[in-house]
XYZ file of C-alpha atoms in Angstrom:
710
model
C -0.011 -0.025 0.005
C 1.409 3.370 -0.783
C 1.742 5.861 1.797
C 0.309 9.262 0.744
C -0.323 12.554 2.485
C -3.230 14.951 1.661
C -1.360 18.061 2.510
C 1.259 19.778 -0.062
C 4.163 21.084 1.737
C 4.726 24.768 1.656
C 7.649 26.974 2.315
C 7.945 28.163 5.893
C 6.365 31.699 6.515
C 8.827 34.511 6.138
C 6.608 37.589 7.181
C 7.935 40.983 8.361
C 8.925 41.406 11.790
C 5.722 43.331 12.758
C 3.454 42.129 10.046
C -0.003 43.504 10.969
C -1.584 40.083 10.301
C 0.968 38.563 12.752
C 0.466 40.934 15.412
C -3.359 40.563 15.220
C -3.006 36.765 15.378
C -0.751 37.088 18.434
C -2.991 39.391 20.349
C -5.196 36.506 21.888
C -1.984 34.855 23.106
C -0.792 38.108 24.520
C -3.953 38.496 26.424
C -3.786 34.960 27.659
C -0.314 35.599 29.144
C -2.165 38.178 31.443
C -2.826 35.221 33.452
C -0.777 35.600 36.651
C -0.109 31.777 36.621
C 1.890 32.441 33.310
C 3.366 35.899 34.070
C 4.862 35.111 37.272
C 7.789 33.503 35.493
C 8.673 37.206 34.301
C 9.118 38.734 37.829
C 9.424 42.274 36.367
C 6.266 42.274 34.316
C 4.486 40.279 37.117
C 5.157 43.225 39.368
C 3.769 45.629 36.917
C 0.645 43.497 36.461
C 0.185 43.464 40.400
C 0.610 47.274 40.403
C -1.895 47.830 37.391
C -4.558 45.365 39.461
C -4.089 47.564 42.565
C -4.383 50.720 40.785
C -7.379 49.619 38.921
C -8.874 49.143 42.368
C -8.071 52.468 43.768
C -9.343 54.092 40.489
C -12.501 52.326 40.969
C -12.768 53.658 44.335
C -12.366 57.257 43.287
C -12.444 57.783 39.774
C -10.346 60.554 38.040
C -9.051 61.388 34.645
C -5.783 61.174 35.974
C -6.036 57.846 37.762
C -7.727 56.122 34.818
C -5.182 57.179 32.205
C -2.423 55.703 34.504
C -4.191 52.763 34.931
C -4.838 52.506 31.029
C -1.049 52.853 30.418
C 0.019 50.285 32.976
C -2.140 47.812 31.454
C -0.854 48.585 28.193
C 2.643 48.054 29.616
C 2.075 44.636 30.369
C 0.326 44.031 27.199
C 2.892 45.205 24.988
C 5.371 43.083 27.081
C 3.213 39.929 26.503
C 2.894 40.773 22.740
C 6.671 40.943 22.071
C 6.861 37.338 23.254
C 3.646 36.468 21.619
C 4.920 37.556 18.179
C 8.187 35.922 18.597
C 6.499 32.648 19.327
C 3.755 33.264 16.507
C 6.446 33.373 14.026
C 7.778 29.843 15.484
C 4.162 28.610 15.316
C 3.708 29.532 11.717
C 6.720 27.804 10.880
C 5.421 24.750 12.938
C 2.280 24.600 11.087
C 4.061 24.203 7.844
C 6.171 21.280 9.364
C 3.188 19.533 10.607
C 1.784 19.340 7.025
C 4.913 17.119 6.370
C 3.320 14.713 9.060
C 0.736 12.527 7.935
C -1.192 9.569 9.154
C 1.308 7.146 7.026
C 0.871 3.540 6.907
C 4.205 1.633 7.329
C 5.355 -1.592 5.709
C 7.019 -3.353 8.744
C 9.152 -6.474 8.256
C 9.217 -9.129 10.678
C 11.712 -11.510 11.084
C 14.074 -9.567 8.589
C 17.893 -9.995 8.039
C 20.290 -9.203 5.214
C 19.491 -11.607 2.413
C 16.055 -12.587 4.028
C 12.908 -10.594 3.102
C 10.990 -11.062 5.982
C 7.242 -10.930 6.600
C 5.582 -7.743 5.752
C 2.911 -6.373 7.608
C 0.979 -2.769 7.520
C 0.804 -0.747 10.851
C 0.339 3.103 11.528
C 3.395 4.857 11.443
C 2.664 5.937 15.095
C 3.045 2.417 16.532
C 6.345 1.961 15.146
C 9.036 1.209 17.943
C 12.961 1.805 17.856
C 14.374 -1.046 16.209
C 11.591 -2.043 13.842
C 12.371 -2.701 10.217
C 10.371 -1.069 7.484
C 10.487 -1.012 3.600
C 9.833 1.904 1.700
C 9.558 2.279 -2.347
C 9.230 4.857 -4.834
C 6.420 7.409 -4.150
C 5.992 6.330 -0.654
C 6.662 8.455 2.524
C 9.308 7.455 5.064
C 7.153 6.567 8.178
C 9.909 7.411 10.856
C 13.397 8.540 11.489
C 15.818 5.668 10.843
C 19.029 4.447 9.003
C 19.188 2.939 5.668
C 20.225 -0.829 6.278
C 19.672 -1.991 2.795
C 19.373 -0.306 -0.886
C 19.936 2.971 -2.335
C 17.249 5.542 -3.459
C 16.762 9.131 -4.026
C 14.814 10.937 -1.506
C 12.988 14.280 -1.566
C 13.681 16.232 1.656
C 11.939 19.336 0.823
C 9.384 19.185 3.586
C 12.404 19.332 6.125
C 15.074 21.396 4.351
C 12.987 23.484 1.924
C 15.343 22.293 -0.831
C 13.762 21.049 -3.994
C 16.896 19.123 -5.306
C 16.810 15.242 -4.213
C 19.424 13.754 -2.127
C 20.732 10.161 -2.251
C 20.392 7.777 0.647
C 21.987 4.359 1.034
C 23.179 1.749 3.384
C 26.467 2.057 4.866
C 28.419 5.257 4.940
C 27.865 8.603 6.241
C 24.714 9.101 4.219
C 22.316 6.263 5.599
C 20.250 8.523 7.754
C 16.648 9.343 6.642
C 13.856 11.391 8.267
C 10.329 10.587 8.696
C 7.926 12.605 6.535
C 10.311 12.704 3.434
C 9.406 10.868 0.061
C 11.478 8.235 -1.814
C 11.485 9.196 -5.297
C 13.203 5.918 -6.868
C 14.255 2.465 -6.034
C 13.503 0.656 -2.832
C 15.137 0.771 0.676
C 15.032 -1.078 4.037
C 15.103 1.393 6.996
C 15.783 0.556 10.578
C 13.732 2.798 12.918
C 15.958 4.583 15.319
C 13.316 7.005 16.895
C 11.190 6.473 19.932
C 7.304 7.093 19.572
C 6.504 10.759 19.465
C 10.053 11.758 19.395
C 10.909 11.860 15.562
C 12.994 14.722 14.169
C 9.726 16.489 12.824
C 8.246 16.230 16.313
C 11.235 17.806 17.856
C 11.357 20.459 15.159
C 7.842 21.523 15.828
C 8.112 21.696 19.634
C 11.563 23.592 19.351
C 10.327 26.341 16.860
C 7.097 26.610 18.773
C 9.071 27.685 21.883
C 7.155 25.076 24.031
C 10.629 23.377 24.969
C 12.582 26.523 25.016
C 14.881 26.509 28.190
C 16.282 29.729 29.458
C 19.951 30.017 29.005
C 22.407 30.555 31.854
C 22.905 34.092 30.916
C 19.043 34.694 30.652
C 18.514 33.146 33.990
C 21.315 35.324 35.578
C 20.020 38.459 34.018
C 16.412 37.574 35.259
C 17.553 37.033 38.835
C 19.379 40.330 38.403
C 16.154 42.168 37.106
C 14.159 40.591 39.920
C 16.506 41.671 42.670
C 16.567 45.404 41.350
C 12.766 45.093 41.273
C 12.456 43.896 44.659
C 14.884 46.704 45.983
C 12.639 49.203 44.360
C 9.465 47.826 45.867
C 10.848 48.398 49.249
C 12.120 51.749 48.369
C 9.033 52.891 47.067
C 6.755 51.513 50.035
C 8.628 53.621 52.284
C 7.875 56.857 50.367
C 4.305 57.003 51.648
C 5.105 56.999 55.219
C 7.804 59.657 54.746
C 5.584 61.888 52.726
C 2.688 61.572 55.596
C 5.402 62.563 58.332
C 6.656 65.382 55.929
C 3.094 66.700 55.642
C 2.522 66.563 59.368
C 5.607 68.795 59.847
C 4.168 71.195 57.158
C 0.428 71.578 57.746
C 0.407 74.434 55.300
C 1.239 72.601 52.216
C -1.400 72.097 50.097
C -2.500 68.522 48.959
C -0.455 67.214 46.051
C -0.708 64.298 43.749
C 1.285 62.050 45.943
C 0.904 63.357 49.347
C -2.990 64.072 49.718
C -5.598 61.975 50.773
C -7.326 62.322 47.332
C -7.248 58.682 46.476
C -4.591 58.667 43.726
C -1.456 58.637 46.064
C -1.264 54.904 45.710
C -1.543 54.903 41.918
C 1.288 57.534 41.711
C 3.480 55.123 43.774
C 2.711 52.240 41.583
C 3.600 54.567 38.682
C 6.884 55.524 40.194
C 7.748 51.682 40.900
C 6.922 50.915 37.278
C 9.223 53.585 36.058
C 11.902 52.713 38.440
C 12.298 48.871 37.736
C 13.766 47.989 34.456
C 10.641 47.280 32.519
C 12.094 47.696 29.121
C 14.572 44.662 29.227
C 12.242 42.786 31.345
C 9.513 43.032 28.708
C 11.912 42.162 25.846
C 14.085 39.625 27.385
C 11.980 36.399 26.535
C 11.374 37.795 22.968
C 15.058 38.301 22.477
C 15.836 34.758 23.275
C 13.020 33.217 21.086
C 13.890 35.411 18.044
C 17.773 34.050 18.345
C 16.461 30.460 17.774
C 14.097 31.807 15.116
C 16.611 33.439 13.150
C 18.515 30.018 13.139
C 15.359 28.249 11.841
C 15.263 30.761 9.194
C 18.635 29.600 8.156
C 17.404 25.990 8.141
C 19.579 25.492 11.460
C 17.644 23.551 14.280
C 19.031 24.292 17.779
C 18.344 21.641 20.154
C 18.530 24.374 23.030
C 18.614 28.118 23.809
C 21.835 27.254 25.430
C 23.774 26.097 22.210
C 22.775 29.204 20.711
C 24.181 31.350 23.442
C 27.230 29.196 23.627
C 27.760 29.901 20.067
C 28.038 33.865 20.762
C 30.701 33.055 23.041
C 32.633 30.680 20.928
C 36.655 31.298 20.741
C 37.787 28.500 18.589
C 36.375 27.250 15.309
C 37.244 23.956 13.866
C 36.663 23.736 9.963
C 36.699 20.873 7.539
C 38.910 21.998 4.679
C 36.844 20.077 1.879
C 33.652 21.457 1.318
C 33.952 24.282 3.913
C 37.168 26.011 2.953
C 37.594 24.745 -0.478
C 35.163 23.659 -3.177
C 35.922 20.166 -2.560
C 36.766 19.240 -6.255
C 40.288 20.159 -7.737
C 40.081 22.826 -10.298
C 42.666 23.805 -13.211
C 44.563 26.736 -12.049
C 47.411 27.161 -14.352
C 49.054 25.718 -17.589
C 52.699 25.346 -17.296
C 54.397 24.524 -20.882
C 57.703 22.975 -21.366
C 60.255 22.475 -24.176
C 59.319 25.802 -26.170
C 55.571 24.981 -26.329
C 53.445 27.921 -26.215
C 50.677 28.451 -23.481
C 48.006 28.562 -26.013
C 49.146 25.306 -27.700
C 49.066 23.531 -24.437
C 45.821 24.970 -23.530
C 44.272 23.818 -26.782
C 45.690 20.349 -26.198
C 44.454 20.112 -22.706
C 41.056 21.322 -23.666
C 40.647 18.566 -26.522
C 42.069 15.864 -24.020
C 39.292 16.787 -21.458
C 36.377 17.220 -23.642
C 34.878 13.570 -22.731
C 36.105 13.902 -19.162
C 32.848 14.685 -17.279
C 34.666 14.845 -13.820
C 34.840 18.213 -12.185
C 38.671 18.295 -12.825
C 37.995 17.530 -16.628
C 35.287 20.205 -16.907
C 37.499 22.733 -14.987
C 40.278 22.373 -17.665
C 37.850 23.097 -20.488
C 36.391 26.178 -18.593
C 39.813 27.284 -17.801
C 41.292 26.975 -21.224
C 38.260 29.076 -22.588
C 38.214 31.779 -19.900
C 41.970 32.277 -19.727
C 43.067 31.815 -23.547
C 39.789 32.463 -25.265
C 39.614 28.844 -26.683
C 36.028 28.037 -27.680
C 34.575 25.002 -25.494
C 33.941 22.426 -28.126
C 31.415 19.584 -27.580
C 32.607 15.863 -28.129
C 29.593 15.532 -30.817
C 31.125 18.315 -33.041
C 34.332 15.881 -33.444
C 33.049 13.306 -35.749
C 36.525 11.712 -36.423
C 37.713 11.763 -32.830
C 38.169 8.391 -30.953
C 37.962 9.032 -27.271
C 40.116 7.310 -24.614
C 38.368 6.923 -21.382
C 40.541 7.141 -18.028
C 41.394 3.818 -16.465
C 43.038 2.935 -13.209
C 45.670 0.748 -15.415
C 46.791 3.584 -17.803
C 45.975 6.368 -15.416
C 45.378 8.589 -18.476
C 42.466 9.761 -20.602
C 42.633 11.771 -23.952
C 41.603 11.760 -27.678
C 43.011 10.579 -31.076
C 41.924 13.161 -33.734
C 43.531 14.367 -37.032
C 46.335 11.855 -36.917
C 47.423 13.160 -33.303
C 47.228 11.170 -30.154
C 46.692 13.581 -27.195
C 46.862 12.266 -23.492
C 46.560 13.896 -20.106
C 47.094 11.985 -16.879
C 49.307 11.230 -13.889
C 53.032 12.435 -14.642
C 54.758 9.096 -14.471
C 51.972 7.521 -16.843
C 52.235 10.208 -19.393
C 56.062 10.457 -19.400
C 56.440 6.635 -19.590
C 53.781 6.772 -22.492
C 56.050 9.465 -24.295
C 59.241 7.311 -23.922
C 57.457 4.190 -25.254
C 56.506 6.011 -28.693
C 60.459 7.381 -28.672
C 60.079 10.801 -27.164
C 62.189 12.497 -24.710
C 61.077 13.794 -21.398
C 62.262 17.473 -20.329
C 64.338 17.331 -17.086
C 62.338 20.421 -16.102
C 59.160 18.398 -15.999
C 60.342 16.671 -12.777
C 60.914 19.929 -11.022
C 57.688 21.544 -12.029
C 55.596 18.365 -11.015
C 57.539 18.261 -7.536
C 56.835 22.067 -7.089
C 53.213 21.545 -7.626
C 52.900 18.698 -5.278
C 54.805 20.535 -2.654
C 52.477 23.384 -2.698
C 49.614 20.976 -2.195
C 48.451 20.996 -5.751
C 47.776 17.889 -8.142
C 50.178 17.890 -11.435
C 48.456 16.451 -14.694
C 50.996 16.083 -17.612
C 49.858 16.499 -21.242
C 51.515 14.557 -23.832
C 51.142 14.292 -27.675
C 52.100 11.732 -30.341
C 51.985 13.092 -33.927
C 53.310 12.099 -37.375
C 55.094 14.422 -39.494
C 57.524 14.276 -42.789
C 60.121 12.809 -40.510
C 58.070 10.380 -39.001
C 56.370 9.891 -35.712
C 57.089 12.570 -32.882
C 56.275 11.994 -29.210
C 56.590 14.982 -26.589
C 55.598 16.283 -23.351
C 53.703 19.595 -23.952
C 53.372 20.710 -20.261
C 51.702 20.409 -16.940
C 48.264 21.343 -15.713
C 48.012 22.583 -12.137
C 45.297 21.210 -10.210
C 44.386 22.841 -6.874
C 41.619 22.402 -4.334
C 40.438 25.964 -4.855
C 39.450 27.910 -1.616
C 36.001 29.435 -1.855
C 35.902 33.027 -2.688
C 35.641 35.250 0.396
C 36.897 32.629 2.814
C 40.151 34.987 3.721
C 37.966 38.024 4.337
C 35.514 35.814 6.520
C 38.309 34.381 8.686
C 39.878 37.954 8.963
C 36.496 39.078 10.395
C 36.564 36.128 12.648
C 40.044 36.994 13.980
C 38.744 40.538 14.574
C 36.098 39.097 16.624
C 38.514 37.267 18.785
C 38.006 33.745 17.348
C 40.697 31.560 16.252
C 39.932 29.261 13.218
C 41.518 25.836 12.893
C 41.314 23.954 9.621
C 40.963 20.129 9.783
C 42.054 18.023 6.962
C 43.154 14.450 6.113
C 45.832 15.822 3.640
C 49.666 15.726 4.421
C 51.092 18.727 6.283
C 52.512 20.253 3.151
C 49.058 20.288 1.363
C 47.516 21.482 4.360
C 49.780 24.284 4.967
C 49.483 25.634 1.409
C 45.613 25.727 1.841
C 45.807 27.248 5.252
C 48.081 29.882 4.139
C 45.848 30.730 1.088
C 42.608 30.708 3.173
C 43.976 32.834 5.920
C 43.084 30.379 8.832
C 45.189 30.504 12.104
C 46.132 27.086 12.397
C 45.645 23.672 10.832
C 45.563 19.833 11.865
C 46.732 17.779 9.111
C 46.186 13.844 8.466
C 43.575 14.215 11.345
C 41.956 11.054 12.764
C 38.515 11.128 14.944
C 40.977 10.727 18.129
C 42.916 13.781 16.973
C 40.064 16.110 16.467
C 38.557 14.849 20.183
C 41.965 15.791 21.597
C 42.355 18.886 19.889
C 38.902 19.976 21.453
C 39.902 18.910 24.814
C 43.018 20.922 24.654
C 41.206 24.008 23.477
C 38.758 23.540 26.410
C 41.471 22.830 28.972
C 42.703 26.381 28.200
C 39.314 27.997 28.902
C 37.977 28.299 25.205
C 34.715 27.523 23.827
C 34.825 25.350 20.735
C 32.567 24.920 17.755
C 32.822 22.229 14.873
C 30.772 20.482 12.230
C 30.681 16.963 11.457
C 28.598 14.340 9.539
C 29.894 10.868 10.060
C 29.794 8.369 12.965
C 33.288 8.973 13.574
C 32.563 12.778 14.194
C 30.038 11.874 16.766
C 32.565 11.924 19.906
C 34.069 15.437 18.819
C 30.592 16.802 18.270
C 29.502 15.735 21.677
C 32.598 17.135 23.245
C 32.251 20.552 21.576
C 30.584 23.305 22.940
C 28.723 23.787 19.705
C 28.385 20.778 17.814
C 26.805 21.230 14.364
C 25.663 18.148 12.576
C 24.673 17.832 8.872
C 21.426 16.671 7.967
C 22.778 14.537 5.401
C 24.907 12.961 8.136
C 24.213 9.700 10.235
C 21.813 9.469 13.143
C 24.828 9.229 15.644
C 26.208 12.636 14.271
C 22.652 14.153 14.674
C 22.222 12.910 18.208
C 25.748 13.758 19.261
C 25.484 17.592 18.210
C 23.440 20.235 19.792
C 22.437 21.725 16.292
C 21.348 20.221 13.088
C 22.005 22.002 9.713
C 19.279 21.041 7.453
C 21.027 22.248 4.452
C 24.227 20.377 5.259
C 26.349 23.399 4.412
C 29.507 23.136 6.476
C 30.361 27.113 6.044
C 27.004 27.736 8.082
C 29.008 27.463 11.094
C 30.219 30.999 10.546
C 26.891 32.270 10.468
C 25.698 30.304 13.602
C 28.469 31.986 15.466
C 27.465 35.442 14.099
C 23.896 34.688 15.160
C 25.048 33.887 18.651
C 26.911 36.735 19.047
C 24.214 38.986 17.678
C 21.817 37.428 20.327
C 24.256 38.501 23.143
C 24.786 41.832 21.754
C 21.237 42.533 21.354
C 20.466 41.370 24.981
C 23.449 43.669 26.108
C 22.262 46.798 24.127
C 18.835 46.695 25.329
C 19.616 45.979 28.948
C 21.904 49.091 28.575
C 19.131 51.253 27.008
C 16.681 49.937 29.516
C 18.820 51.041 32.481
C 19.974 54.484 30.767
C 16.317 55.639 30.091
C 15.264 55.081 33.771
C 17.435 58.223 34.411
C 14.814 60.692 32.637
C 12.101 59.013 34.394
C 13.731 59.814 37.686
C 14.050 63.413 36.510
C 10.184 63.359 35.520
C 8.619 61.650 38.646
C 10.478 62.482 41.760
C 10.342 66.406 41.574
C 6.743 66.079 40.647
C 5.899 63.898 43.601
C 7.835 65.998 46.178
C 8.271 69.552 44.808
C 5.315 71.036 47.123
C 7.100 69.603 50.216
C 10.834 70.441 49.026
C 10.704 73.403 46.528
C 14.390 72.946 45.950
C 13.700 69.746 43.895
C 12.408 71.986 41.240
C 16.224 72.180 39.965
C 15.662 68.577 38.915
C 12.752 69.416 36.824
C 15.201 70.035 33.907
C 12.447 69.322 31.361
C 10.130 71.944 32.677
C 7.180 69.589 32.499
C 3.703 71.413 32.831
C 2.371 69.730 35.990
C 3.100 66.961 38.706
C 0.032 65.067 37.048
C 1.565 65.598 33.357
C 4.959 64.394 34.390
C 3.786 61.327 36.021
C 1.492 60.536 33.159
C 4.196 61.268 30.362
C 6.740 58.982 32.145
C 4.307 56.069 32.431
C 3.194 56.699 28.588
C 6.572 56.661 27.570
C 7.605 53.748 29.437
C 4.921 51.745 27.724
C 5.435 53.120 24.102
C 9.168 52.465 24.348
C 8.316 48.869 24.724
C 6.195 48.592 21.722
C 9.039 50.669 19.603
C 11.772 48.158 20.589
C 9.788 44.872 19.718
C 11.090 45.019 16.217
C 14.666 45.598 17.277
C 14.483 42.597 19.842
C 13.062 40.496 17.078
C 15.465 41.623 14.283
C 18.519 41.795 16.593
C 21.073 44.454 16.684
C 23.208 44.814 13.600
C 26.483 42.864 14.167
C 29.804 44.245 12.657
C 32.915 41.827 13.347
C 35.128 43.728 15.995
C 37.016 43.343 19.224
C 35.026 43.077 22.443
C 36.232 46.388 23.772
C 35.162 48.164 20.414
C 31.766 46.566 20.467
C 31.245 47.540 24.234
C 32.351 51.224 23.578
C 29.968 51.260 20.419
C 26.963 49.952 22.260
C 27.584 52.040 25.287
C 27.663 55.205 23.104
C 24.495 54.140 20.873
C 22.511 52.571 23.387
C 23.498 53.994 26.881
C 23.862 57.734 25.607
C 20.760 57.154 23.301
C 19.071 55.666 26.246
C 19.731 58.793 28.380
C 18.699 61.389 25.753
C 15.841 59.655 23.930
C 13.403 59.567 27.097
C 13.940 63.411 27.640
C 12.934 64.275 24.293
C 10.148 61.636 24.247
C 8.468 62.540 27.819
C 8.705 66.137 26.864
C 6.910 65.612 23.598
C 4.161 63.499 25.458
C 3.978 66.312 28.040
C 3.124 68.860 25.445
C 0.456 66.615 23.968
C -1.079 65.911 27.507
C -1.532 69.450 28.126
C -4.458 69.316 25.510
C -6.325 66.905 27.478
C -9.260 68.093 29.544
C -8.391 68.764 32.952
C -4.728 68.701 32.507
C -4.134 72.339 31.414
């Protein structure tokens, strides 16, 4: 029976940061978060909500324009804080809804008594009943019913439901590309899969839970900052609680002083004290802290990286050492023609033309690169094998270690240096002495030399000769040197891991600009290197995809497993790259640093903008008792009521204004820690002081237009 799904898989939602539709959908969640049983996890906003409830009771007891306006904006402060978290979670829920479409009530074809070579007995069961260790068979057009490893066969698999990439991938038994994911579709052939998941714990299940934020655990830094904010809030609660007794005592000593907003028995003294408390405690960062953490994980999801915990994202921001595989990460992974070196008086153009002809039927990346290099460097038109009707193509073989073509009475060959040299000698040719030096020089530099030879007939008979050498090199990806320089400015040490010999490794490392390299690396070498770095107090990040990478991925502080890798690698790492792009590790580190910088910047802004609130509220409360405090009214606010209300309104509006920044993150540019600190103190510290003075004064001017406030 073919397993089918009724829902088509769509791309994850990529809306704007404050898309009106997303905000509207998040409002019910924001209102539900007003439940004290939910809000108590955020101590700062819980205090604000308690103050809003108390102020509401006081306002009901003795209504006034001033009292109700303060109550309204206190509730908006809590609602804006909840909205920031709800919008951040809403973006994850939208992506989770897309992932759910990849799940269907699939019928699995389970095999009993299966073993290699024995077909077993097939039975049909719901995929939800599959147990760890079960064996299932999946054929073309069917959905893979659960996460597992291919134990027999090879197939093309459509993983677009998980990765968003339309190009199919190959999965086969053995090796490092045997892992398959439930919900993906087999496009061709037949495979037998051993289920590795436990019921309800498939890869898609975990993705849904993580992107929804349901399993988001607060990171150590976030917990520490929450404790600090709670302690500061508690201190201000006690400080504000003592003000009313002091005010009453001061009024008793000054019976001629008229009632003020804060000191009189007019029913709003308690509301003013709540307003003062809300403006004193760090409400801005308290409101946005959770949204910052959720948005950090969301930015990873948008880049098709699944973080198994917020701790991993935060650790990425503190990484000191990056371990990067050479092949596919730093280099393109296939050797490319980089130079034609002629010998014996042969012109470069003649060598290029011959090398291209000898490579036309070579469909390997190396062969295609020779054709392209000859065309781009020497302007030689790339001919097609079909155009040369009189050509006889010679395919590469492990015996001859050469390939080429016989055309127009010429025999053209390219291949290993020794093989081509011996071929030229066997046809009566002489090999130039310079050839050995050229070949050895290329090898010493980490490249691969291919020698081009030719046998032709002229009036004097047959002529065999060596025309030159093709220099193949593992090409460093464009822009890698600049990226590593940026890592260096961030204080991150980069180490290239390769199985190449030390000479080749050094040549690539020098060209790429990495700080160090580990040549002829074994899994044990990787593990020992990570432990040495960690023993020196450094945090290490690395990527891997094979079972032999699992120990190192588990040991690393940030272990990014490739989705195309084995189940063991994905279980060992704390992140999974759905695109299986090893270079994404650099982006992950940048996202982690952006998360830390955003949290620090908004904390700085939150504390700094409290200064303006002090200048607004404290003079307004006590100027009647202590006229000298009027010197602190630097903003020259209209009245005590206007000053207090302006500060409360600004306190609420600044939270709403900063939601996009919390979700998007502070722009990160590679720089040293001291330079980043100085820049953020200047921008968010000084800006956090100046902005509220301007904002509160503008709100004060508008409040003067309200009835009863003139």
